[in-house]
């Protein structure tokens, strides 16, 4: 996850200057360009989905016994239910044994209190209703995290491939920007640590740790040029629009295939130019490839 305090306080970010754009602003701009409809700007603040409510048996996803769910997830399920379906929130005295408070030596002479309020928990039906709400919330969170990861990937690949120069600035400010830094510093698998607070350490550019002693900035002119040709990845509004996008991709494939063998990379590139997301182009390429395979 990113630093929530950092991403929630945009007014405290370091100023853009001399044609360079702070990496956090660059990410927000890239996200909006890639997802004109869905991007909210709060993607970096999105919490992880609740993973311990279910367990996998083969291809089936089954509900965990409540006793196996972490206390924090139990609290969050109740919180989500109270927000999204408060009419379904019903509680009963807890059937699990109370955890007694720690008693130290100087408390030994005090009698134990016999007037504790019973601990409450969701009824079985409310728990099931809460888990359903949590499942929908998980989908929302995962979609937001996917958008955030895609925006990161967009910037990472642009810097790695030398299409987007980046420079560094000491955290304290009042200093000059560095010369453009080596593009290969972004030739790493995971860069999420660099987006934690948009910092890095030029002495250890490959460090997996978060933070650093320099802010990261990118070339504003090159960023604008990249975003002008970026293909939006907005999801279709309904199944009819989704079907039309798939048919459009199939038509593109058939037209390109007439000129001879067609690689997946070439097909995806052609689709991107027409704002067709890679999830669609890959599915259509696999579908068409299987059609052209000789039957046994």
Coordinates of C-alpha atoms in Angstrom, one line a residue:
X1 CA 0.0 0.0 0.0
X2 CA 1.0 3.6 -0.5
X3 CA 1.5 6.1 2.3
X4 CA -2.1 7.2 3.0
X5 CA -1.1 10.5 4.7
X6 CA 1.1 11.4 1.7
X7 CA -1.5 10.7 -1.0
X8 CA -4.3 12.3 1.0
X9 CA -2.5 15.7 1.3
X10 CA -1.9 16.8 -2.3
X11 CA -1.5 20.4 -1.1
X12 CA 1.7 19.4 0.6
X13 CA 3.4 17.8 -2.4
X14 CA 6.5 19.5 -3.8
X15 CA 5.8 22.1 -6.5
X16 CA 6.3 21.3 -10.2
X17 CA 9.1 23.5 -11.6
X18 CA 11.2 24.2 -14.7
X19 CA 9.2 21.8 -16.8
X20 CA 9.4 18.9 -14.4
X21 CA 6.3 17.3 -12.9
X22 CA 6.2 15.6 -9.5
X23 CA 5.8 11.8 -9.9
X24 CA 2.6 11.8 -7.8
X25 CA 0.9 14.4 -10.0
X26 CA 2.1 12.5 -13.1
X27 CA 0.5 9.4 -11.8
X28 CA -2.8 11.1 -11.2
X29 CA -2.7 12.6 -14.7
X30 CA -1.8 9.3 -16.2
X31 CA -4.6 7.5 -14.4
X32 CA -7.2 10.0 -15.6
X33 CA -5.9 9.7 -19.2
X34 CA -6.1 5.9 -19.0
X35 CA -9.4 5.7 -17.2
X36 CA -11.4 8.9 -18.1
X37 CA -14.6 7.5 -16.5
X38 CA -13.5 5.3 -13.6
X39 CA -10.5 7.2 -12.2
X40 CA -11.4 8.8 -8.9
X41 CA -8.0 10.1 -7.8
X42 CA -8.3 8.0 -4.6
X43 CA -6.8 4.8 -6.1
X44 CA -3.5 5.2 -4.1
X45 CA -5.6 5.4 -0.9
X46 CA -7.5 2.1 -1.6
X47 CA -7.3 -0.5 1.2
X48 CA -6.5 -4.1 0.4
X49 CA -9.5 -6.4 -0.1
X50 CA -10.5 -8.7 2.8
X51 CA -8.9 -12.0 1.9
X52 CA -9.6 -14.1 5.0
X53 CA -13.4 -14.4 4.7
X54 CA -13.2 -17.3 2.3
X55 CA -11.1 -20.3 1.5
X56 CA -10.5 -22.2 -1.7
X57 CA -11.4 -25.8 -2.3
X58 CA -10.5 -26.8 -5.8
X59 CA -12.4 -24.2 -7.9
X60 CA -14.9 -23.5 -5.2
X61 CA -14.7 -20.5 -2.9
X62 CA -16.3 -21.3 0.5
X63 CA -17.1 -19.1 3.5
X64 CA -14.7 -19.4 6.4
X65 CA -16.0 -20.2 9.8
X66 CA -16.3 -16.9 11.6
X67 CA -13.9 -18.1 14.3
X68 CA -11.2 -18.4 11.6
X69 CA -11.6 -14.8 10.4
X70 CA -9.2 -12.2 11.9
X71 CA -10.7 -9.7 14.4
X72 CA -9.9 -6.8 12.1
X73 CA -11.9 -8.4 9.3
X74 CA -14.8 -9.1 11.6
X75 CA -14.9 -5.4 12.6
X76 CA -14.7 -4.3 9.0
X77 CA -17.5 -6.6 7.9
X78 CA -19.7 -5.0 10.6
X79 CA -18.6 -1.5 9.6
X80 CA -19.4 -2.1 5.9
X81 CA -22.8 -3.6 6.7
X82 CA -23.6 -0.6 8.9
X83 CA -22.8 1.8 6.0
X84 CA -24.3 -0.1 3.0
X85 CA -27.1 -2.1 4.5
X86 CA -27.9 -0.8 8.0
X87 CA -31.3 -2.3 7.9
X88 CA -29.8 -5.8 7.9
X89 CA -27.6 -5.2 10.9
X90 CA -28.7 -7.3 13.9
X91 CA -26.6 -8.3 16.9
X92 CA -26.7 -10.8 19.7
X93 CA -24.6 -11.5 22.8
X94 CA -21.4 -13.1 21.7
X95 CA -21.2 -16.9 22.2
X96 CA -17.3 -16.9 22.2
X97 CA -15.6 -16.7 25.5
X98 CA -14.6 -13.2 26.7
X99 CA -11.0 -12.3 26.8
X100 CA -10.2 -11.3 30.4
X101 CA -8.2 -8.1 30.8
X102 CA -4.6 -8.4 32.0
X103 CA -4.4 -8.1 35.8
X104 CA -1.1 -7.1 37.3
X105 CA 0.3 -7.5 40.8
X106 CA -1.1 -4.3 42.2
X107 CA -4.6 -5.2 41.0
X108 CA -4.6 -8.4 43.0
X109 CA -6.4 -6.9 45.9
X110 CA -9.2 -5.5 43.7
X111 CA -12.2 -7.7 43.3
X112 CA -13.0 -8.7 39.7
X113 CA -15.9 -6.7 38.3
X114 CA -19.1 -8.8 37.9
X115 CA -21.0 -6.1 35.9
X116 CA -19.4 -6.2 32.5
X117 CA -21.7 -5.5 29.5
X118 CA -22.0 -8.6 27.3
X119 CA -19.9 -8.5 24.2
X120 CA -22.1 -8.3 21.0
X121 CA -21.6 -9.9 17.6
X122 CA -23.6 -10.1 14.4
X123 CA -26.3 -12.7 14.1
X124 CA -25.6 -15.5 11.7
X125 CA -27.9 -13.9 9.0
X126 CA -26.3 -10.5 9.5
X127 CA -22.9 -12.0 9.2
X128 CA -23.8 -13.6 5.9
X129 CA -25.3 -10.3 4.7
X130 CA -22.2 -8.5 5.8
X131 CA -20.0 -10.9 3.9
X132 CA -22.0 -10.3 0.7
X133 CA -21.5 -6.6 1.2
X134 CA -17.7 -7.2 1.8
X135 CA -17.6 -9.2 -1.5
X136 CA -18.9 -6.3 -3.4
X137 CA -16.5 -4.0 -1.6
X138 CA -13.7 -6.3 -2.5
X139 CA -14.5 -6.0 -6.2
X140 CA -14.6 -2.2 -5.9
X141 CA -11.2 -2.2 -4.1
X142 CA -9.6 -4.6 -6.5
X143 CA -10.7 -2.6 -9.5
X144 CA -9.3 0.6 -7.9
X145 CA -6.0 -1.2 -7.1
X146 CA -5.8 -2.5 -10.7
X147 CA -6.2 1.0 -12.0
X148 CA -3.5 2.2 -9.7
X149 CA -1.1 -0.6 -10.8
X150 CA -1.8 0.1 -14.4
X151 CA -1.0 3.8 -14.0
X152 CA 2.2 2.9 -12.3
X153 CA 3.1 0.4 -15.0
X154 CA 2.4 3.1 -17.7
X155 CA 4.9 5.5 -16.1
X156 CA 7.5 2.8 -15.3
X157 CA 7.6 1.4 -18.8
X158 CA 7.9 5.0 -20.3
X159 CA 10.8 5.7 -18.0
X160 CA 12.4 2.3 -18.5
X161 CA 12.2 2.6 -22.3
X162 CA 13.7 6.1 -22.3
X163 CA 10.4 7.8 -23.5
X164 CA 10.1 9.8 -20.3
X165 CA 13.1 11.3 -18.6
X166 CA 13.1 11.5 -14.8
X167 CA 15.2 13.6 -12.4
X168 CA 15.7 13.8 -8.7
X169 CA 15.5 16.6 -6.1
X170 CA 16.7 16.5 -2.5
X171 CA 13.8 16.3 0.0
X172 CA 14.7 19.6 1.6
X173 CA 14.4 21.6 -1.6
X174 CA 16.4 24.7 -2.4
X175 CA 18.7 22.7 -4.7
X176 CA 18.9 22.1 -8.4
X177 CA 17.3 19.1 -10.1
X178 CA 19.7 16.4 -11.0
X179 CA 20.6 15.6 -14.6
X180 CA 18.3 12.9 -16.1
X181 CA 18.9 9.6 -14.3
X182 CA 19.6 6.3 -16.1
X183 CA 16.5 4.7 -17.7
X184 CA 17.6 1.2 -16.7
X185 CA 16.9 2.1 -13.0
X186 CA 13.3 1.3 -13.9
X187 CA 14.2 -2.0 -15.4
X188 CA 12.9 -3.9 -12.3
X189 CA 9.9 -6.0 -11.7
X190 CA 8.2 -4.1 -8.9
X191 CA 8.3 -0.3 -8.5
X192 CA 5.4 0.0 -6.0
X193 CA 7.9 1.0 -3.3
X194 CA 8.9 4.1 -5.4
X195 CA 5.3 5.2 -5.5
X196 CA 4.8 4.8 -1.7
X197 CA 6.0 8.4 -1.3
X198 CA 7.5 9.1 -4.7
X199 CA 11.0 9.0 -3.4
X200 CA 14.1 7.0 -4.1
X201 CA 17.8 6.8 -3.1
X202 CA 20.2 7.4 -6.0
X203 CA 22.9 5.6 -4.0
X204 CA 20.7 2.4 -3.9
X205 CA 18.3 2.7 -6.9
X206 CA 17.4 -1.0 -6.8
X207 CA 16.5 -1.0 -3.1
X208 CA 13.2 -2.6 -2.3
X209 CA 12.7 -0.3 0.7
X210 CA 10.2 2.5 0.6
X211 CA 11.2 6.1 0.8
X212 CA 14.6 7.7 0.0
X213 CA 16.4 11.0 0.2
X214 CA 15.2 12.4 -3.2
X215 CA 11.8 13.3 -4.7
X216 CA 11.1 11.9 -8.2
X217 CA 10.1 14.2 -11.0
X218 CA 9.4 13.5 -14.7
X219 CA 9.7 15.6 -17.8
X220 CA 6.4 17.4 -18.3
X221 CA 6.6 17.9 -22.0
X222 CA 7.3 14.2 -22.7
X223 CA 4.6 13.2 -20.2
X224 CA 2.0 15.3 -22.1
X225 CA 3.1 13.8 -25.4
X226 CA 2.7 10.2 -24.1
X227 CA -0.7 10.9 -22.6
X228 CA -2.0 12.4 -25.9
X229 CA -1.5 9.0 -27.6
X230 CA -2.4 6.8 -24.7
X231 CA -5.3 4.5 -25.3
X232 CA -8.1 4.9 -22.7
X233 CA -8.8 1.7 -20.8
X234 CA -12.4 2.6 -19.7
X235 CA -14.7 -0.4 -19.3
X236 CA -17.8 -0.7 -21.5
X237 CA -21.0 0.5 -19.9
X238 CA -23.0 -2.7 -20.6
X239 CA -22.8 -6.1 -22.2
X240 CA -24.0 -4.7 -25.6
X241 CA -21.2 -2.2 -25.7
X242 CA -18.7 -4.9 -24.6
X243 CA -19.9 -7.1 -27.4
X244 CA -19.4 -4.3 -29.9
X245 CA -15.8 -3.8 -28.7
X246 CA -15.1 -7.6 -29.2
X247 CA -16.6 -7.5 -32.7
X248 CA -14.5 -4.5 -33.5
X249 CA -11.4 -6.4 -32.4
X250 CA -12.3 -9.4 -34.5
X251 CA -12.7 -7.2 -37.6
X252 CA -9.3 -5.7 -37.0
X253 CA -7.8 -9.2 -36.6
X254 CA -9.4 -10.4 -39.9
X255 CA -8.2 -7.4 -41.8
X256 CA -4.6 -7.7 -40.6
X257 CA -4.6 -11.5 -41.0
X258 CA -5.2 -11.1 -44.8
X259 CA -1.7 -9.8 -45.2
X260 CA -0.2 -12.9 -43.6
X261 CA 0.7 -14.3 -40.1
X262 CA -0.1 -11.9 -37.3
X263 CA 1.8 -11.7 -34.0
X264 CA 0.0 -11.0 -30.8
X265 CA 2.1 -7.9 -30.1
X266 CA 1.2 -6.4 -33.5
X267 CA -2.5 -7.1 -33.0
X268 CA -2.5 -5.6 -29.5
X269 CA -0.7 -2.5 -30.8
X270 CA -3.2 -2.1 -33.6
X271 CA -6.1 -2.4 -31.1
X272 CA -4.5 0.1 -28.7
X273 CA -4.5 2.7 -31.4
X274 CA -8.3 2.3 -31.6
X275 CA -8.7 2.4 -27.7
X276 CA -9.4 -1.3 -27.5
X277 CA -8.0 -2.6 -24.1
X278 CA -5.5 -5.4 -24.1
X279 CA -7.8 -7.7 -22.1
X280 CA -10.1 -7.7 -25.2
X281 CA -7.3 -8.0 -27.8
X282 CA -5.7 -10.9 -26.0
X283 CA -9.0 -12.8 -25.7
X284 CA -9.8 -12.2 -29.4
X285 CA -6.3 -13.3 -30.5
X286 CA -6.5 -16.5 -28.5
X287 CA -10.0 -17.1 -30.0
X288 CA -8.9 -16.5 -33.5
X289 CA -5.7 -18.5 -33.1
X290 CA -7.7 -21.6 -32.1
X291 CA -9.9 -21.1 -35.2
X292 CA -6.9 -21.2 -37.4
X293 CA -5.4 -24.3 -35.8
X294 CA -5.9 -27.5 -38.0
X295 CA -8.3 -29.9 -36.4
X296 CA -6.9 -33.3 -35.4

